[in-house]
Amino acid sequence: MPLSYGKLLEIFSQRGITSYTIKKENIIGQASYKKIKEGGDIDTRTIAKLCKYLQCQPGDILEYVPDGE
């Protein structure tokens, strides 16, 4: 997967945002949260919701990591 959510997971950790917080505050769906934790694909609406909630830009939560081609 060429996109890494490591920055986002670090922000979650620093701010004490857990899966419970995400569910309680209805930030994103649980399926999207699971995809983030497992490194799967999420859509741009989810990225937009996260950026709005965290008051950041996509580059603050995502990182492109090229495959070893």
PDB file of N, CA, C and O in Angstrom:
ATOM      1  N   MET A   1       0.849  -1.180   0.000  1.00  0.00           N
ATOM      2  CA  MET A   1       0.000   0.000   0.000  1.00  0.00           C
ATOM      3  C   MET A   1       0.885   1.229   0.000  1.00  0.00           C
ATOM      4  O   MET A   1       1.658   1.438   0.926  1.00  0.00           O
ATOM      5  N   PRO A   2       0.795   2.051  -1.035  1.00  0.00           N
ATOM      6  CA  PRO A   2       1.683   3.212  -1.119  1.00  0.00           C
ATOM      7  C   PRO A   2       1.331   4.369  -0.184  1.00  0.00           C
ATOM      8  O   PRO A   2       2.109   5.280  -0.033  1.00  0.00           O
ATOM      9  N   LEU A   3       0.149   4.346   0.459  1.00  0.00           N
ATOM     10  CA  LEU A   3      -0.191   5.393   1.421  1.00  0.00           C
ATOM     11  C   LEU A   3      -0.058   4.854   2.833  1.00  0.00           C
ATOM     12  O   LEU A   3      -0.544   3.782   3.154  1.00  0.00           O
ATOM     13  N   SER A   4       0.609   5.636   3.654  1.00  0.00           N
ATOM     14  CA  SER A   4       0.803   5.257   5.051  1.00  0.00           C
ATOM     15  C   SER A   4      -0.016   6.183   5.948  1.00  0.00           C
ATOM     16  O   SER A   4      -0.042   7.404   5.735  1.00  0.00           O
ATOM     17  N   TYR A   5      -0.679   5.603   6.927  1.00  0.00           N
ATOM     18  CA  TYR A   5      -1.466   6.378   7.885  1.00  0.00           C
ATOM     19  C   TYR A   5      -0.751   6.529   9.218  1.00  0.00           C
ATOM     20  O   TYR A   5      -1.372   6.843  10.229  1.00  0.00           O
ATOM     21  N   GLY A   6       0.545   6.319   9.199  1.00  0.00           N
ATOM     22  CA  GLY A   6       1.329   6.407  10.430  1.00  0.00           C
ATOM     23  C   GLY A   6       1.204   7.758  11.115  1.00  0.00           C
ATOM     24  O   GLY A   6       1.100   7.835  12.348  1.00  0.00           O
ATOM     25  N   LYS A   7       1.209   8.842  10.327  1.00  0.00           N
ATOM     26  CA  LYS A   7       1.066  10.180  10.905  1.00  0.00           C
ATOM     27  C   LYS A   7      -0.286  10.319  11.604  1.00  0.00           C
ATOM     28  O   LYS A   7      -0.375  10.887  12.692  1.00  0.00           O
ATOM     29  N   LEU A   8      -1.334   9.813  10.972  1.00  0.00           N
ATOM     30  CA  LEU A   8      -2.677   9.890  11.542  1.00  0.00           C
ATOM     31  C   LEU A   8      -2.762   9.095  12.842  1.00  0.00           C
ATOM     32  O   LEU A   8      -3.291   9.582  13.846  1.00  0.00           O
ATOM     33  N   LEU A   9      -2.220   7.899  12.826  1.00  0.00           N
ATOM     34  CA  LEU A   9      -2.247   7.073  14.029  1.00  0.00           C
ATOM     35  C   LEU A   9      -1.461   7.713  15.168  1.00  0.00           C
ATOM     36  O   LEU A   9      -1.841   7.607  16.335  1.00  0.00           O
ATOM     37  N   GLU A  10      -0.388   8.403  14.833  1.00  0.00           N
ATOM     38  CA  GLU A  10       0.392   9.115  15.841  1.00  0.00           C
ATOM     39  C   GLU A  10      -0.426  10.268  16.436  1.00  0.00           C
ATOM     40  O   GLU A  10      -0.414  10.487  17.644  1.00  0.00           O
ATOM     41  N   ILE A  11      -1.144  10.992  15.585  1.00  0.00           N
ATOM     42  CA  ILE A  11      -2.013  12.077  16.068  1.00  0.00           C
ATOM     43  C   ILE A  11      -3.088  11.514  16.985  1.00  0.00           C
ATOM     44  O   ILE A  11      -3.374  12.074  18.044  1.00  0.00           O
ATOM     45  N   PHE A  12      -3.702  10.405  16.567  1.00  0.00           N
ATOM     46  CA  PHE A  12      -4.707   9.757  17.417  1.00  0.00           C
ATOM     47  C   PHE A  12      -4.109   9.446  18.784  1.00  0.00           C
ATOM     48  O   PHE A  12      -4.723   9.705  19.817  1.00  0.00           O
ATOM     49  N   SER A  13      -2.929   8.887  18.788  1.00  0.00           N
ATOM     50  CA  SER A  13      -2.272   8.507  20.036  1.00  0.00           C
ATOM     51  C   SER A  13      -1.978   9.732  20.905  1.00  0.00           C
ATOM     52  O   SER A  13      -2.262   9.733  22.105  1.00  0.00           O
ATOM     53  N   GLN A  14      -1.424  10.769  20.298  1.00  0.00           N
ATOM     54  CA  GLN A  14      -1.070  11.982  21.041  1.00  0.00           C
ATOM     55  C   GLN A  14      -2.292  12.663  21.643  1.00  0.00           C
ATOM     56  O   GLN A  14      -2.220  13.218  22.734  1.00  0.00           O
ATOM     57  N   ARG A  15      -3.404  12.629  20.926  1.00  0.00           N
ATOM     58  CA  ARG A  15      -4.619  13.322  21.375  1.00  0.00           C
ATOM     59  C   ARG A  15      -5.567  12.408  22.158  1.00  0.00           C
ATOM     60  O   ARG A  15      -6.629  12.832  22.572  1.00  0.00           O
ATOM     61  N   GLY A  16      -5.166  11.166  22.339  1.00  0.00           N
ATOM     62  CA  GLY A  16      -5.990  10.232  23.093  1.00  0.00           C
ATOM     63  C   GLY A  16      -7.271   9.837  22.375  1.00  0.00           C
ATOM     64  O   GLY A  16      -8.269   9.518  23.014  1.00  0.00           O
ATOM     65  N   ILE A  17      -7.237   9.838  21.049  1.00  0.00           N
ATOM     66  CA  ILE A  17      -8.403   9.469  20.243  1.00  0.00           C
ATOM     67  C   ILE A  17      -8.378   7.960  20.042  1.00  0.00           C
ATOM     68  O   ILE A  17      -7.418   7.408  19.513  1.00  0.00           O
ATOM     69  N   THR A  18      -9.427   7.308  20.488  1.00  0.00           N
ATOM     70  CA  THR A  18      -9.528   5.854  20.400  1.00  0.00           C
ATOM     71  C   THR A  18     -10.681   5.467  19.482  1.00  0.00           C
ATOM     72  O   THR A  18     -11.436   6.325  19.022  1.00  0.00           O
ATOM     73  N   SER A  19     -10.843   4.171  19.248  1.00  0.00           N
ATOM     74  CA  SER A  19     -11.977   3.710  18.449  1.00  0.00           C
ATOM     75  C   SER A  19     -13.290   4.091  19.132  1.00  0.00           C
ATOM     76  O   SER A  19     -14.275   4.414  18.471  1.00  0.00           O
ATOM     77  N   TYR A  20     -13.292   4.117  20.464  1.00  0.00           N
ATOM     78  CA  TYR A  20     -14.485   4.532  21.200  1.00  0.00           C
ATOM     79  C   TYR A  20     -14.810   6.002  20.914  1.00  0.00           C
ATOM     80  O   TYR A  20     -15.964   6.361  20.682  1.00  0.00           O
ATOM     81  N   THR A  21     -13.780   6.860  20.920  1.00  0.00           N
ATOM     82  CA  THR A  21     -13.964   8.282  20.619  1.00  0.00           C
ATOM     83  C   THR A  21     -14.535   8.451  19.215  1.00  0.00           C
ATOM     84  O   THR A  21     -15.471   9.225  19.014  1.00  0.00           O
ATOM     85  N   ILE A  22     -13.976   7.722  18.274  1.00  0.00           N
ATOM     86  CA  ILE A  22     -14.422   7.826  16.870  1.00  0.00           C
ATOM     87  C   ILE A  22     -15.885   7.420  16.750  1.00  0.00           C
ATOM     88  O   ILE A  22     -16.652   8.077  16.060  1.00  0.00           O
ATOM     89  N   LYS A  23     -16.257   6.358  17.451  1.00  0.00           N
ATOM     90  CA  LYS A  23     -17.641   5.885  17.391  1.00  0.00           C
ATOM     91  C   LYS A  23     -18.580   6.851  18.110  1.00  0.00           C
ATOM     92  O   LYS A  23     -19.621   7.230  17.582  1.00  0.00           O
ATOM     93  N   LYS A  24     -18.199   7.266  19.306  1.00  0.00           N
ATOM     94  CA  LYS A  24     -19.040   8.139  20.128  1.00  0.00           C
ATOM     95  C   LYS A  24     -19.298   9.476  19.441  1.00  0.00           C
ATOM     96  O   LYS A  24     -20.419   9.981  19.450  1.00  0.00           O
ATOM     97  N   GLU A  25     -18.258  10.063  18.848  1.00  0.00           N
ATOM     98  CA  GLU A  25     -18.377  11.372  18.218  1.00  0.00           C
ATOM     99  C   GLU A  25     -18.752  11.277  16.737  1.00  0.00           C
ATOM    100  O   GLU A  25     -18.824  12.292  16.067  1.00  0.00           O
ATOM    101  N   ASN A  26     -18.946  10.053  16.255  1.00  0.00           N
ATOM    102  CA  ASN A  26     -19.365   9.807  14.866  1.00  0.00           C
ATOM    103  C   ASN A  26     -18.462  10.537  13.860  1.00  0.00           C
ATOM    104  O   ASN A  26     -18.947  11.200  12.942  1.00  0.00           O
ATOM    105  N   ILE A  27     -17.171  10.400  14.059  1.00  0.00           N
ATOM    106  CA  ILE A  27     -16.192  11.074  13.199  1.00  0.00           C
ATOM    107  C   ILE A  27     -16.124  10.373  11.843  1.00  0.00           C
ATOM    108  O   ILE A  27     -16.284  11.014  10.802  1.00  0.00           O
ATOM    109  N   ILE A  28     -15.849   9.091  11.869  1.00  0.00           N
ATOM    110  CA  ILE A  28     -15.854   8.245  10.666  1.00  0.00           C
ATOM    111  C   ILE A  28     -16.447   6.897  11.070  1.00  0.00           C
ATOM    112  O   ILE A  28     -16.568   6.601  12.257  1.00  0.00           O
ATOM    113  N   GLY A  29     -16.774   6.091  10.089  1.00  0.00           N
ATOM    114  CA  GLY A  29     -17.317   4.769  10.375  1.00  0.00           C
ATOM    115  C   GLY A  29     -16.268   3.821  10.941  1.00  0.00           C
ATOM    116  O   GLY A  29     -15.067   3.995  10.724  1.00  0.00           O
ATOM    117  N   GLN A  30     -16.740   2.826  11.649  1.00  0.00           N
ATOM    118  CA  GLN A  30     -15.838   1.841  12.246  1.00  0.00           C
ATOM    119  C   GLN A  30     -15.075   1.058  11.176  1.00  0.00           C
ATOM    120  O   GLN A  30     -13.923   0.696  11.383  1.00  0.00           O
ATOM    121  N   ALA A  31     -15.725   0.822  10.033  1.00  0.00           N
ATOM    122  CA  ALA A  31     -15.042   0.104   8.945  1.00  0.00           C
ATOM    123  C   ALA A  31     -13.864   0.923   8.423  1.00  0.00           C
ATOM    124  O   ALA A  31     -12.784   0.382   8.162  1.00  0.00           O
ATOM    125  N   SER A  32     -14.057   2.226   8.299  1.00  0.00           N
ATOM    126  CA  SER A  32     -12.964   3.097   7.842  1.00  0.00           C
ATOM    127  C   SER A  32     -11.839   3.132   8.870  1.00  0.00           C
ATOM    128  O   SER A  32     -10.662   3.102   8.515  1.00  0.00           O
ATOM    129  N   TYR A  33     -12.208   3.182  10.147  1.00  0.00           N
ATOM    130  CA  TYR A  33     -11.197   3.174  11.203  1.00  0.00           C
ATOM    131  C   TYR A  33     -10.376   1.884  11.146  1.00  0.00           C
ATOM    132  O   TYR A  33      -9.147   1.916  11.260  1.00  0.00           O
ATOM    133  N   LYS A  34     -11.053   0.780  10.929  1.00  0.00           N
ATOM    134  CA  LYS A  34     -10.362  -0.506  10.834  1.00  0.00           C
ATOM    135  C   LYS A  34      -9.408  -0.526   9.636  1.00  0.00           C
ATOM    136  O   LYS A  34      -8.279  -1.009   9.739  1.00  0.00           O
ATOM    137  N   LYS A  35      -9.847   0.031   8.503  1.00  0.00           N
ATOM    138  CA  LYS A  35      -8.980   0.092   7.316  1.00  0.00           C
ATOM    139  C   LYS A  35      -7.734   0.925   7.589  1.00  0.00           C
ATOM    140  O   LYS A  35      -6.635   0.587   7.153  1.00  0.00           O
ATOM    141  N   ILE A  36      -7.904   2.021   8.322  1.00  0.00           N
ATOM    142  CA  ILE A  36      -6.758   2.861   8.670  1.00  0.00           C
ATOM    143  C   ILE A  36      -5.780   2.069   9.533  1.00  0.00           C
ATOM    144  O   ILE A  36      -4.571   2.075   9.279  1.00  0.00           O
ATOM    145  N   LYS A  37      -6.284   1.388  10.530  1.00  0.00           N
ATOM    146  CA  LYS A  37      -5.424   0.609  11.424  1.00  0.00           C
ATOM    147  C   LYS A  37      -4.690  -0.506  10.681  1.00  0.00           C
ATOM    148  O   LYS A  37      -3.556  -0.838  11.003  1.00  0.00           O
ATOM    149  N   GLU A  38      -5.351  -1.086   9.658  1.00  0.00           N
ATOM    150  CA  GLU A  38      -4.768  -2.200   8.909  1.00  0.00           C
ATOM    151  C   GLU A  38      -4.034  -1.757   7.641  1.00  0.00           C
ATOM    152  O   GLU A  38      -3.495  -2.584   6.925  1.00  0.00           O
ATOM    153  N   GLY A  39      -4.043  -0.454   7.333  1.00  0.00           N
ATOM    154  CA  GLY A  39      -3.346   0.051   6.159  1.00  0.00           C
ATOM    155  C   GLY A  39      -4.110  -0.132   4.862  1.00  0.00           C
ATOM    156  O   GLY A  39      -3.510  -0.170   3.793  1.00  0.00           O
ATOM    157  N   GLY A  40      -5.431  -0.209   4.929  1.00  0.00           N
ATOM    158  CA  GLY A  40      -6.251  -0.370   3.726  1.00  0.00           C
ATOM    159  C   GLY A  40      -6.560   0.954   3.052  1.00  0.00           C
ATOM    160  O   GLY A  40      -6.047   2.010   3.435  1.00  0.00           O
ATOM    161  N   ASP A  41      -7.407   0.900   2.046  1.00  0.00           N
ATOM    162  CA  ASP A  41      -7.800   2.097   1.301  1.00  0.00           C
ATOM    163  C   ASP A  41      -8.994   2.770   1.963  1.00  0.00           C
ATOM    164  O   ASP A  41      -9.950   2.106   2.349  1.00  0.00           O
ATOM    165  N   ILE A  42      -8.934   4.101   2.070  1.00  0.00           N
ATOM    166  CA  ILE A  42     -10.082   4.882   2.515  1.00  0.00           C
ATOM    167  C   ILE A  42     -10.386   5.920   1.450  1.00  0.00           C
ATOM    168  O   ILE A  42      -9.511   6.285   0.661  1.00  0.00           O
ATOM    169  N   ASP A  43     -11.634   6.400   1.417  1.00  0.00           N
ATOM    170  CA  ASP A  43     -12.002   7.340   0.361  1.00  0.00           C
ATOM    171  C   ASP A  43     -11.743   8.789   0.792  1.00  0.00           C
ATOM    172  O   ASP A  43     -11.443   9.074   1.950  1.00  0.00           O
ATOM    173  N   THR A  44     -11.858   9.690  -0.166  1.00  0.00           N
ATOM    174  CA  THR A  44     -11.550  11.095   0.094  1.00  0.00           C
ATOM    175  C   THR A  44     -12.552  11.744   1.048  1.00  0.00           C
ATOM    176  O   THR A  44     -12.192  12.683   1.761  1.00  0.00           O
ATOM    177  N   ARG A  45     -13.777  11.259   1.096  1.00  0.00           N
ATOM    178  CA  ARG A  45     -14.746  11.798   2.067  1.00  0.00           C
ATOM    179  C   ARG A  45     -14.271  11.528   3.485  1.00  0.00           C
ATOM    180  O   ARG A  45     -14.403  12.389   4.373  1.00  0.00           O
ATOM    181  N   THR A  46     -13.722  10.352   3.705  1.00  0.00           N
ATOM    182  CA  THR A  46     -13.197  10.010   5.029  1.00  0.00           C
ATOM    183  C   THR A  46     -12.007  10.900   5.369  1.00  0.00           C
ATOM    184  O   THR A  46     -11.896  11.399   6.494  1.00  0.00           O
ATOM    185  N   ILE A  47     -11.134  11.112   4.410  1.00  0.00           N
ATOM    186  CA  ILE A  47      -9.979  11.993   4.625  1.00  0.00           C
ATOM    187  C   ILE A  47     -10.460  13.402   4.960  1.00  0.00           C
ATOM    188  O   ILE A  47      -9.949  14.042   5.882  1.00  0.00           O
ATOM    189  N   ALA A  48     -11.467  13.884   4.238  1.00  0.00           N
ATOM    190  CA  ALA A  48     -12.014  15.218   4.495  1.00  0.00           C
ATOM    191  C   ALA A  48     -12.606  15.313   5.903  1.00  0.00           C
ATOM    192  O   ALA A  48     -12.393  16.314   6.604  1.00  0.00           O
ATOM    193  N   LYS A  49     -13.333  14.291   6.337  1.00  0.00           N
ATOM    194  CA  LYS A  49     -13.914  14.289   7.682  1.00  0.00           C
ATOM    195  C   LYS A  49     -12.826  14.331   8.747  1.00  0.00           C
ATOM    196  O   LYS A  49     -12.939  15.047   9.747  1.00  0.00           O
ATOM    197  N   LEU A  50     -11.773  13.540   8.528  1.00  0.00           N
ATOM    198  CA  LEU A  50     -10.672  13.515   9.488  1.00  0.00           C
ATOM    199  C   LEU A  50      -9.968  14.867   9.554  1.00  0.00           C
ATOM    200  O   LEU A  50      -9.648  15.355  10.637  1.00  0.00           O
ATOM    201  N   CYS A  51      -9.739  15.472   8.390  1.00  0.00           N
ATOM    202  CA  CYS A  51      -9.078  16.782   8.354  1.00  0.00           C
ATOM    203  C   CYS A  51      -9.926  17.846   9.049  1.00  0.00           C
ATOM    204  O   CYS A  51      -9.404  18.691   9.776  1.00  0.00           O
ATOM    205  N   LYS A  52     -11.240  17.788   8.843  1.00  0.00           N
ATOM    206  CA  LYS A  52     -12.132  18.739   9.504  1.00  0.00           C
ATOM    207  C   LYS A  52     -12.077  18.549  11.015  1.00  0.00           C
ATOM    208  O   LYS A  52     -11.929  19.516  11.766  1.00  0.00           O
ATOM    209  N   TYR A  53     -12.169  17.316  11.469  1.00  0.00           N
ATOM    210  CA  TYR A  53     -12.159  17.023  12.901  1.00  0.00           C
ATOM    211  C   TYR A  53     -10.829  17.412  13.546  1.00  0.00           C
ATOM    212  O   TYR A  53     -10.798  17.991  14.635  1.00  0.00           O
ATOM    213  N   LEU A  54      -9.735  17.082  12.870  1.00  0.00           N
ATOM    214  CA  LEU A  54      -8.404  17.333  13.424  1.00  0.00           C
ATOM    215  C   LEU A  54      -7.872  18.726  13.101  1.00  0.00           C
ATOM    216  O   LEU A  54      -6.808  19.112  13.586  1.00  0.00           O
ATOM    217  N   GLN A  55      -8.599  19.461  12.243  1.00  0.00           N
ATOM    218  CA  GLN A  55      -8.185  20.792  11.790  1.00  0.00           C
ATOM    219  C   GLN A  55      -6.775  20.757  11.208  1.00  0.00           C
ATOM    220  O   GLN A  55      -5.847  21.396  11.698  1.00  0.00           O
ATOM    221  N   CYS A  56      -6.646  19.936  10.153  1.00  0.00           N
ATOM    222  CA  CYS A  56      -5.347  19.770   9.510  1.00  0.00           C
ATOM    223  C   CYS A  56      -5.529  19.593   8.009  1.00  0.00           C
ATOM    224  O   CYS A  56      -6.652  19.622   7.504  1.00  0.00           O
ATOM    225  N   GLN A  57      -4.456  19.402   7.318  1.00  0.00           N
ATOM    226  CA  GLN A  57      -4.443  19.154   5.887  1.00  0.00           C
ATOM    227  C   GLN A  57      -4.147  17.680   5.641  1.00  0.00           C
ATOM    228  O   GLN A  57      -3.533  17.009   6.481  1.00  0.00           O
ATOM    229  N   PRO A  58      -4.538  17.144   4.462  1.00  0.00           N
ATOM    230  CA  PRO A  58      -4.280  15.722   4.175  1.00  0.00           C
ATOM    231  C   PRO A  58      -2.814  15.309   4.353  1.00  0.00           C
ATOM    232  O   PRO A  58      -2.535  14.222   4.851  1.00  0.00           O
ATOM    233  N   GLY A  59      -1.898  16.176   3.996  1.00  0.00           N
ATOM    234  CA  GLY A  59      -0.478  15.862   4.147  1.00  0.00           C
ATOM    235  C   GLY A  59      -0.037  15.694   5.591  1.00  0.00           C
ATOM    236  O   GLY A  59       1.011  15.115   5.868  1.00  0.00           O
ATOM    237  N   ASP A  60      -0.847  16.212   6.517  1.00  0.00           N
ATOM    238  CA  ASP A  60      -0.538  16.078   7.934  1.00  0.00           C
ATOM    239  C   ASP A  60      -0.886  14.685   8.461  1.00  0.00           C
ATOM    240  O   ASP A  60      -0.408  14.293   9.528  1.00  0.00           O
ATOM    241  N   ILE A  61      -1.750  13.952   7.727  1.00  0.00           N
ATOM    242  CA  ILE A  61      -2.207  12.645   8.208  1.00  0.00           C
ATOM    243  C   ILE A  61      -1.842  11.487   7.284  1.00  0.00           C
ATOM    244  O   ILE A  61      -1.951  10.335   7.678  1.00  0.00           O
ATOM    245  N   LEU A  62      -1.427  11.806   6.061  1.00  0.00           N
ATOM    246  CA  LEU A  62      -1.087  10.763   5.075  1.00  0.00           C
ATOM    247  C   LEU A  62       0.332  10.963   4.574  1.00  0.00           C
ATOM    248  O   LEU A  62       0.828  12.080   4.526  1.00  0.00           O
ATOM    249  N   GLU A  63       0.929   9.876   4.164  1.00  0.00           N
ATOM    250  CA  GLU A  63       2.262   9.944   3.575  1.00  0.00           C
ATOM    251  C   GLU A  63       2.347   8.940   2.449  1.00  0.00           C
ATOM    252  O   GLU A  63       1.934   7.781   2.604  1.00  0.00           O
ATOM    253  N   TYR A  64       2.851   9.390   1.306  1.00  0.00           N
ATOM    254  CA  TYR A  64       3.050   8.491   0.168  1.00  0.00           C
ATOM    255  C   TYR A  64       4.382   7.777   0.357  1.00  0.00           C
ATOM    256  O   TYR A  64       5.427   8.409   0.525  1.00  0.00           O
ATOM    257  N   VAL A  65       4.322   6.464   0.344  1.00  0.00           N
ATOM    258  CA  VAL A  65       5.532   5.647   0.487  1.00  0.00           C
ATOM    259  C   VAL A  65       5.589   4.739  -0.748  1.00  0.00           C
ATOM    260  O   VAL A  65       4.799   3.801  -0.866  1.00  0.00           O
ATOM    261  N   PRO A  66       6.482   5.034  -1.692  1.00  0.00           N
ATOM    262  CA  PRO A  66       6.525   4.236  -2.923  1.00  0.00           C
ATOM    263  C   PRO A  66       6.875   2.767  -2.650  1.00  0.00           C
ATOM    264  O   PRO A  66       7.651   2.474  -1.754  1.00  0.00           O
ATOM    265  N   ASP A  67       6.256   1.911  -3.434  1.00  0.00           N
ATOM    266  CA  ASP A  67       6.599   0.488  -3.381  1.00  0.00           C
ATOM    267  C   ASP A  67       8.023   0.322  -3.881  1.00  0.00           C
ATOM    268  O   ASP A  67       8.516   1.131  -4.660  1.00  0.00           O
ATOM    269  N   GLY A  68       8.672  -0.712  -3.497  1.00  0.00           N
ATOM    270  CA  GLY A  68      10.052  -0.972  -3.933  1.00  0.00           C
ATOM    271  C   GLY A  68      10.132  -1.452  -5.361  1.00  0.00           C
ATOM    272  O   GLY A  68      10.590  -2.558  -5.610  1.00  0.00           O
ATOM    273  N   GLU A  69       9.685  -0.652  -6.312  1.00  0.00           N
ATOM    274  CA  GLU A  69       9.649  -1.051  -7.736  1.00  0.00           C
ATOM    275  C   GLU A  69      11.004  -1.087  -8.354  1.00  0.00           C
ATOM    276  O   GLU A  69      11.868  -0.396  -8.317  1.00  0.00           O
TER     277      GLU A  69
END
